[in-house]
XYZ file of N, CA, C and O in Angstrom:
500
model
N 23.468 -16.375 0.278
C 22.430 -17.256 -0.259
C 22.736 -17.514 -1.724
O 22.565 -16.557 -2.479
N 23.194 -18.746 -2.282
C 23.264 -19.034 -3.496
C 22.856 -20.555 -4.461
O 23.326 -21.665 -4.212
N 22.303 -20.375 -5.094
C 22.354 -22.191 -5.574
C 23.469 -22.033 -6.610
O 24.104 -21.028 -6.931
N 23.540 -23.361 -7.067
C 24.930 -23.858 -7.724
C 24.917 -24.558 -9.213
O 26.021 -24.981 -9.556
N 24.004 -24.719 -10.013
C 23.191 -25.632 -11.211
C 24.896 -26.478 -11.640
O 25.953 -25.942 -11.974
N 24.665 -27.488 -11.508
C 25.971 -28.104 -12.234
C 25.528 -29.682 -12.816
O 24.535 -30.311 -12.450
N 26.244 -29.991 -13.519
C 25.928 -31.624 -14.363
C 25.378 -31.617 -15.823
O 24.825 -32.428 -16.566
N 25.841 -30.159 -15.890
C 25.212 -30.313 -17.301
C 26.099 -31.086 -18.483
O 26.888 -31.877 -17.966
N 26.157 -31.065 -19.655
C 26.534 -31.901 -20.452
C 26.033 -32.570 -21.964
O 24.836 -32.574 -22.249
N 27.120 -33.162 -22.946
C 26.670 -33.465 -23.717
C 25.946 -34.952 -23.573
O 26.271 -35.851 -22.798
N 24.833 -34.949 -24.578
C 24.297 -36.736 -23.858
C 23.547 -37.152 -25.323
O 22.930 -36.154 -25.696
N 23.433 -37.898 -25.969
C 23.063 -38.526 -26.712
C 20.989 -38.918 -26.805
O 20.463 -39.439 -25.821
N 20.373 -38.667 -27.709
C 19.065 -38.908 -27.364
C 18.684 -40.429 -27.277
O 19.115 -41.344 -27.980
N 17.805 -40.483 -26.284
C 17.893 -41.332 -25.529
C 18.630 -41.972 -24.405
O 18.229 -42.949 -23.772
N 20.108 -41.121 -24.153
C 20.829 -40.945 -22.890
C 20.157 -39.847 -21.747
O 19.336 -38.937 -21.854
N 20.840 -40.340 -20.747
C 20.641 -39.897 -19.128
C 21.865 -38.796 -18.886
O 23.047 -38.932 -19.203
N 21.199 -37.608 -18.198
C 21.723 -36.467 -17.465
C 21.794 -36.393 -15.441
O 20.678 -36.735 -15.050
N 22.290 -36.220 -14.792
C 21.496 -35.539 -13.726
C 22.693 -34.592 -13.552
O 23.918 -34.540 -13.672
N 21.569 -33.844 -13.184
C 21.736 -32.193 -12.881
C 21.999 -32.491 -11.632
O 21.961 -33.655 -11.233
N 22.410 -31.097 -10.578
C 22.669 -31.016 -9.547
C 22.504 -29.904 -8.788
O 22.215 -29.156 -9.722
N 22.462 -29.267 -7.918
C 21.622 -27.422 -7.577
C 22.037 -27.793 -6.079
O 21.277 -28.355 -5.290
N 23.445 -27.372 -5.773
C 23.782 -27.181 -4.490
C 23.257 -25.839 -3.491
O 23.236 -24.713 -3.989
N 22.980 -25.986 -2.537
C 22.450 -24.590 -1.955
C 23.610 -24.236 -1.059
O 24.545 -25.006 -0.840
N 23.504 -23.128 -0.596
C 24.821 -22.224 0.433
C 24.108 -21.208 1.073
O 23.742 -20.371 0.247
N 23.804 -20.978 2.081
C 23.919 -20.067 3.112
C 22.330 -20.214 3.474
O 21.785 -19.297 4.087
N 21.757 -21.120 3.175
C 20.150 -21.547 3.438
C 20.173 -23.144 3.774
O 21.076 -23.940 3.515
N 19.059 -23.361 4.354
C 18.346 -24.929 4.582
C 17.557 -25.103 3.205
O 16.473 -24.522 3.245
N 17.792 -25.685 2.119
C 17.001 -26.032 0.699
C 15.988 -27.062 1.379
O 15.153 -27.409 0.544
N 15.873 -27.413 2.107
C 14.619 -28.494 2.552
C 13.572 -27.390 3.063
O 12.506 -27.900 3.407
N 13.619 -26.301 3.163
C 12.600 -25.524 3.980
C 11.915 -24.540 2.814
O 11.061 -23.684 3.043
N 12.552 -24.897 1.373
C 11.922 -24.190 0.441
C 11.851 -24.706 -0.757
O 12.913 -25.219 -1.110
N 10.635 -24.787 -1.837
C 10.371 -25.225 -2.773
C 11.244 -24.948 -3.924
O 11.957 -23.948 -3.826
N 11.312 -25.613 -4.936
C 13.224 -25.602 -5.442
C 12.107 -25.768 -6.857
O 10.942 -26.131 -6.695
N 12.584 -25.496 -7.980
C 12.467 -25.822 -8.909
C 13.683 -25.723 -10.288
O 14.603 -24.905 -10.288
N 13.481 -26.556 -11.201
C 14.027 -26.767 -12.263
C 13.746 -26.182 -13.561
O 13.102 -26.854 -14.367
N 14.254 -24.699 -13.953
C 13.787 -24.460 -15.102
C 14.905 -24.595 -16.607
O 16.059 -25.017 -16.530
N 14.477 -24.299 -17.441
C 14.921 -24.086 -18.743
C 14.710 -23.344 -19.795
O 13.639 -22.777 -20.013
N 16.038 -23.270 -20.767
C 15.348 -21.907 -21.730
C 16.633 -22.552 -23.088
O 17.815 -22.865 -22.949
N 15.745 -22.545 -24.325
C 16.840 -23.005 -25.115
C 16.996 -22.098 -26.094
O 16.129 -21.225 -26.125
N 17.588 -22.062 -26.657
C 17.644 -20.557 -27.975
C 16.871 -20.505 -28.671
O 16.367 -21.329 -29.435
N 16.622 -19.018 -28.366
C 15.318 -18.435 -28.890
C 14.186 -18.718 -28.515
O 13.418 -18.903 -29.460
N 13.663 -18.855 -27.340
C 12.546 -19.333 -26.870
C 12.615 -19.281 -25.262
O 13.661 -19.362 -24.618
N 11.588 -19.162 -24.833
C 11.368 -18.578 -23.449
C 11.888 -19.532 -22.858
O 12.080 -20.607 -23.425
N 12.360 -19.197 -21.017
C 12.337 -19.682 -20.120
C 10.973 -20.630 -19.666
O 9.807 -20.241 -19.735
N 11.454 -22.041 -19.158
C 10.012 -22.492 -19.012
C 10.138 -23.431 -17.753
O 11.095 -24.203 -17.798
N 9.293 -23.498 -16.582
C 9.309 -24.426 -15.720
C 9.108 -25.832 -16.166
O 8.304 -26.288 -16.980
N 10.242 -26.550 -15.276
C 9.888 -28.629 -16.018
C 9.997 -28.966 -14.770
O 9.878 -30.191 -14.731
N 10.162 -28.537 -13.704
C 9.914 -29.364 -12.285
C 10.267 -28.933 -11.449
O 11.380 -28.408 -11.427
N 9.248 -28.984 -10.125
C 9.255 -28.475 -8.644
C 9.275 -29.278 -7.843
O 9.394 -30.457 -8.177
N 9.159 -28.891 -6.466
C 8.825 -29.605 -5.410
C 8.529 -29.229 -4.213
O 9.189 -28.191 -4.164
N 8.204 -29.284 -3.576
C 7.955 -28.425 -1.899
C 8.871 -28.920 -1.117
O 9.484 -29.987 -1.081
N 8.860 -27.750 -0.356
C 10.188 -28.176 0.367
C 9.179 -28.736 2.205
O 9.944 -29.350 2.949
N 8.403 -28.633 2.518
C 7.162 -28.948 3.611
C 6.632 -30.667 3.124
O 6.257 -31.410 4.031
N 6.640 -31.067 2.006
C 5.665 -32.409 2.050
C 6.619 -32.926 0.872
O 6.345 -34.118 0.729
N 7.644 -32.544 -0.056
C 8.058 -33.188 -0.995
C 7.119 -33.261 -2.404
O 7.510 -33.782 -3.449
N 5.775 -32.616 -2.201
C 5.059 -32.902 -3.301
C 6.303 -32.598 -4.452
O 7.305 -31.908 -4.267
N 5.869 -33.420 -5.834
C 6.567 -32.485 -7.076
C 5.459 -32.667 -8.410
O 4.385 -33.269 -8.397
N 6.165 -31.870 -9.652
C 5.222 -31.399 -9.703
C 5.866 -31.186 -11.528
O 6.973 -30.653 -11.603
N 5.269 -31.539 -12.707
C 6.551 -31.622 -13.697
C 5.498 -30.702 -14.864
O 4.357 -30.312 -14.616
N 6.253 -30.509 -16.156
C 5.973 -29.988 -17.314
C 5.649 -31.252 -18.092
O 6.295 -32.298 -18.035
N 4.483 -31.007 -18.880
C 3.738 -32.136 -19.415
C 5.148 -32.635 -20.590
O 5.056 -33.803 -20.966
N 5.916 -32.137 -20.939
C 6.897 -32.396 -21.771
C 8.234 -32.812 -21.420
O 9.279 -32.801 -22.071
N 7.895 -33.276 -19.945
C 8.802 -33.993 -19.309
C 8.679 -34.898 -18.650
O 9.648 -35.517 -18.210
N 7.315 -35.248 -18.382
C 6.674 -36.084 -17.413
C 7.156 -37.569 -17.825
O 7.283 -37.868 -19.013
N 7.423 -38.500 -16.765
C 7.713 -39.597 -16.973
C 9.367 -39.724 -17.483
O 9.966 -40.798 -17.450
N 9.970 -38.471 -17.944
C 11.233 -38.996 -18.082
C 11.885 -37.915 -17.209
O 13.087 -38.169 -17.132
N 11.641 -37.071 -16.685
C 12.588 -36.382 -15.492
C 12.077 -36.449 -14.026
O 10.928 -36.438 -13.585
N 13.533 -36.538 -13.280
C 12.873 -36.773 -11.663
C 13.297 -35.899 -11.015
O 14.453 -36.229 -10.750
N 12.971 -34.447 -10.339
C 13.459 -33.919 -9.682
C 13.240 -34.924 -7.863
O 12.387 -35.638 -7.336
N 14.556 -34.380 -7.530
C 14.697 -34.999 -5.811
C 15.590 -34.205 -5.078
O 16.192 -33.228 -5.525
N 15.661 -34.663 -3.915
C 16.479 -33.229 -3.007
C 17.627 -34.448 -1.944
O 17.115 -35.533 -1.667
N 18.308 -34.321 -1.706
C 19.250 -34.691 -0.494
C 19.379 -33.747 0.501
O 19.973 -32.690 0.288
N 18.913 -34.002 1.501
C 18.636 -32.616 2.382
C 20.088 -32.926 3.511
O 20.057 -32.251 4.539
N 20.503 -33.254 3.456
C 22.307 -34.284 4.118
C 23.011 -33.277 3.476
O 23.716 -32.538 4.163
N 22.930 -33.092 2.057
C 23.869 -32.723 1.261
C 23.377 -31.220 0.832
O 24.138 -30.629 0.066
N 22.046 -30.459 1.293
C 21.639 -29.543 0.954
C 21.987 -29.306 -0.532
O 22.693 -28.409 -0.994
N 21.266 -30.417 -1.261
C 21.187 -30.668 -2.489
C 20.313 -30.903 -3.112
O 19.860 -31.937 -2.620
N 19.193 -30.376 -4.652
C 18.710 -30.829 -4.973
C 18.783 -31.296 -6.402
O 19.606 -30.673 -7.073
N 18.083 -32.293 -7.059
C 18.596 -32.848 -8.070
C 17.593 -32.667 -9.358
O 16.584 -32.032 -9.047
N 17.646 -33.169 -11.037
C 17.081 -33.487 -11.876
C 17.669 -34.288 -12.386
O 18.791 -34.035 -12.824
N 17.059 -35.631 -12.512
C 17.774 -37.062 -13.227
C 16.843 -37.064 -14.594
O 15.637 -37.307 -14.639
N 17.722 -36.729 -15.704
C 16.747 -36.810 -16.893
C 17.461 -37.854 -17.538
O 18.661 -38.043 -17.738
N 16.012 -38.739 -17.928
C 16.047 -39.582 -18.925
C 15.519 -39.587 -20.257
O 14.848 -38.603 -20.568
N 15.738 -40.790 -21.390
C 15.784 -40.387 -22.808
C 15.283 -39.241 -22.870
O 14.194 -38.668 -22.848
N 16.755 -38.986 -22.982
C 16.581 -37.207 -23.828
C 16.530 -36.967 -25.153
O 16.856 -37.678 -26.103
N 15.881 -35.390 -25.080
C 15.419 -35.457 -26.680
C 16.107 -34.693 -27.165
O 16.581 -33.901 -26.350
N 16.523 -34.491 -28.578
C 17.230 -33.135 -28.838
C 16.639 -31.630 -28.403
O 17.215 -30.553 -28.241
N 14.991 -32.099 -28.264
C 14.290 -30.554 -27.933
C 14.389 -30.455 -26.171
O 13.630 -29.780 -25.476
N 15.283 -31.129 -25.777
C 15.598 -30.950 -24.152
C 16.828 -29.782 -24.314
O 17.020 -28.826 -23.563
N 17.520 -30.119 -25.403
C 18.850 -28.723 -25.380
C 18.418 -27.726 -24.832
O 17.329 -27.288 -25.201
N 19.057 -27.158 -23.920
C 18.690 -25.907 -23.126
C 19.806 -25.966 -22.017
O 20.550 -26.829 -21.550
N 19.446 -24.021 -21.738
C 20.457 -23.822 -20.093
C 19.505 -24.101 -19.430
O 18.369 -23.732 -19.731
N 19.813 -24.885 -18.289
C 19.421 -25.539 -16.845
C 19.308 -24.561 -15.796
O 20.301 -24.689 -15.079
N 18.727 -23.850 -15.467
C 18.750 -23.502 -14.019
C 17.640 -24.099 -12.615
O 16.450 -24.412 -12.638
N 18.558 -24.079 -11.577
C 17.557 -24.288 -10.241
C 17.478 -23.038 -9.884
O 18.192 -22.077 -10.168
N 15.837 -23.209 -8.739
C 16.189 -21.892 -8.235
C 14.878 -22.305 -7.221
O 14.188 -23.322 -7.282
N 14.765 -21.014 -6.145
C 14.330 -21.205 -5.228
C 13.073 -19.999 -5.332
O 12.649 -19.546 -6.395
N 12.643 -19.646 -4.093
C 11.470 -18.146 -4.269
C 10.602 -18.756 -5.752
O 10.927 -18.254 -6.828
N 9.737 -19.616 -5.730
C 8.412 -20.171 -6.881
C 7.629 -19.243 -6.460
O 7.200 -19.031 -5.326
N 7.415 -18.542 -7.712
C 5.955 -17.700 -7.516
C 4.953 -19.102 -7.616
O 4.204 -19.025 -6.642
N 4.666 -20.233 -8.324
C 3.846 -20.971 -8.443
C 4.925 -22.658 -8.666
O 6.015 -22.839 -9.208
N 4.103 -23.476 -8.059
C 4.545 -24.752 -7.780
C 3.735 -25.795 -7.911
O 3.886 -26.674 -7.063
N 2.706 -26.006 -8.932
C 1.432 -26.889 -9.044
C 1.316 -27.529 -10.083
O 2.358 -27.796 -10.682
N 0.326 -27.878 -10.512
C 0.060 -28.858 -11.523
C 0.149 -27.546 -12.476
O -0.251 -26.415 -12.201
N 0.934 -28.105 -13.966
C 0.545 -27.467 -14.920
C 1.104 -25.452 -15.079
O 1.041 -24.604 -15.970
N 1.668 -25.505 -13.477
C 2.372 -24.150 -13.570
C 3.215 -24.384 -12.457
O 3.055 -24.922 -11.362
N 4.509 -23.623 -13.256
C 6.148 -24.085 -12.473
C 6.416 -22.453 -12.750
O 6.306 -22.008 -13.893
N 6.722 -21.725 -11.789
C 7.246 -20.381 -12.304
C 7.647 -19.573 -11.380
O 7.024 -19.414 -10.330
N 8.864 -18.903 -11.706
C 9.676 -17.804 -10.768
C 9.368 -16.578 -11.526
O 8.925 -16.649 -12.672
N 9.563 -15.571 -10.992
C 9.433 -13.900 -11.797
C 10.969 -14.059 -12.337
O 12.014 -14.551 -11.911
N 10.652 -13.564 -13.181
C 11.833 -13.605 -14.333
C 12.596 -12.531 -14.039
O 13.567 -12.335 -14.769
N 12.391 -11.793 -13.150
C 13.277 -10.345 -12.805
C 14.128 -10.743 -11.920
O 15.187 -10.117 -11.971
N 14.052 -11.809 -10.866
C 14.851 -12.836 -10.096
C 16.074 -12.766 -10.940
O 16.119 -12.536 -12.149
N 17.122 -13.013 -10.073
C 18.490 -13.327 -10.201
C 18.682 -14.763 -10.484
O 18.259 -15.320 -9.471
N 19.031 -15.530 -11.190
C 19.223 -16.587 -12.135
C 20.173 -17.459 -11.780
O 19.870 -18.603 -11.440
N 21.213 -17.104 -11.810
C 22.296 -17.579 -11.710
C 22.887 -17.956 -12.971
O 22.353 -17.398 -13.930
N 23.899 -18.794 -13.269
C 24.915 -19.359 -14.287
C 23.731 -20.490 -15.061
O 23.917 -20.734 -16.253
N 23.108 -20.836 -14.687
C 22.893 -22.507 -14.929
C 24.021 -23.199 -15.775
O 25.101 -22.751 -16.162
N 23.439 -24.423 -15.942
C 24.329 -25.625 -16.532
C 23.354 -25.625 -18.173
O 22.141 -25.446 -18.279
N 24.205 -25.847 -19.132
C 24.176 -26.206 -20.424
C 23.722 -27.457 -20.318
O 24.274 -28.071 -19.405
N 22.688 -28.239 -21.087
C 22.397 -29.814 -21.598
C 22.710 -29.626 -23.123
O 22.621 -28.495 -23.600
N 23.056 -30.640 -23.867
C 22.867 -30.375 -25.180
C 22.436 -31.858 -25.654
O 23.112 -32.790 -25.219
N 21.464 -32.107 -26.431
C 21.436 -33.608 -26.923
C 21.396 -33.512 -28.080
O 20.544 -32.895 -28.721
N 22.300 -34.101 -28.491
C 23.046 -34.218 -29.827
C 23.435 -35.848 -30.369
O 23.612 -36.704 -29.502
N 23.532 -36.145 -31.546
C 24.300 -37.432 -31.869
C 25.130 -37.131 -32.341
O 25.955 -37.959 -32.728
């Protein structure tokens, strides 16, 4: 069982990212996936979910309107397409699966969870 966080990158503010969170040895359509982040010196923080039963999703008020999490369930893939980015988007990227919470206003895994690598964003000029 593993996800995969990849697409990270340098991008310019007001440039476009998408991320990418391949799954392996699971069906990712049968479980709620989310998108977190953590940039230096400052906590880990949920910016977007989704259910894996109805597709609801579900974002961080500081992302709303410019990131889209989505899933390809073909490709047992799920995604984050971020737009104008800000420099305060710099952060490691991780996906991940097992959401203690998936709702409005709270995005969150137990932090004792296994993580993985994530992907680097950096927005820079």
């Amino acid at each position: 069982v593993q996800l995969q966080a990849s697409g990270g990158g340098l991008a310019q503010p007001g440039g476009s990212l998408r991320l990418s969170c391949l799954a392996s040895g699971f069906t990712l359509e049968h479980y709620a996936v989310g998108w977190f982040r953590q940039a230096p010196g400052k906590e880990r923080e949920g910016v977007a979910c989704m259910w894996g039963s109805d597709g609801r999703t579900y974002y961080a008020e500081s992302v709303k309107g410019r990131f889209t999490i989505s899933r390809d369930n073909g490709k047992n893939t799920a995604y984050l397409k971020m737009n104008s980015l800000k420099r305060e988007d710099t952060a490691l990227y991780y996906c991940a699966t097992d959401l203690l919470e998936c709702t409005v206003g709270d995005i969150r895994k137990d932090p004792s969870d296994y993580w993985g690598k994530g992907t680097l964003v950096t927005v820079s000029s």
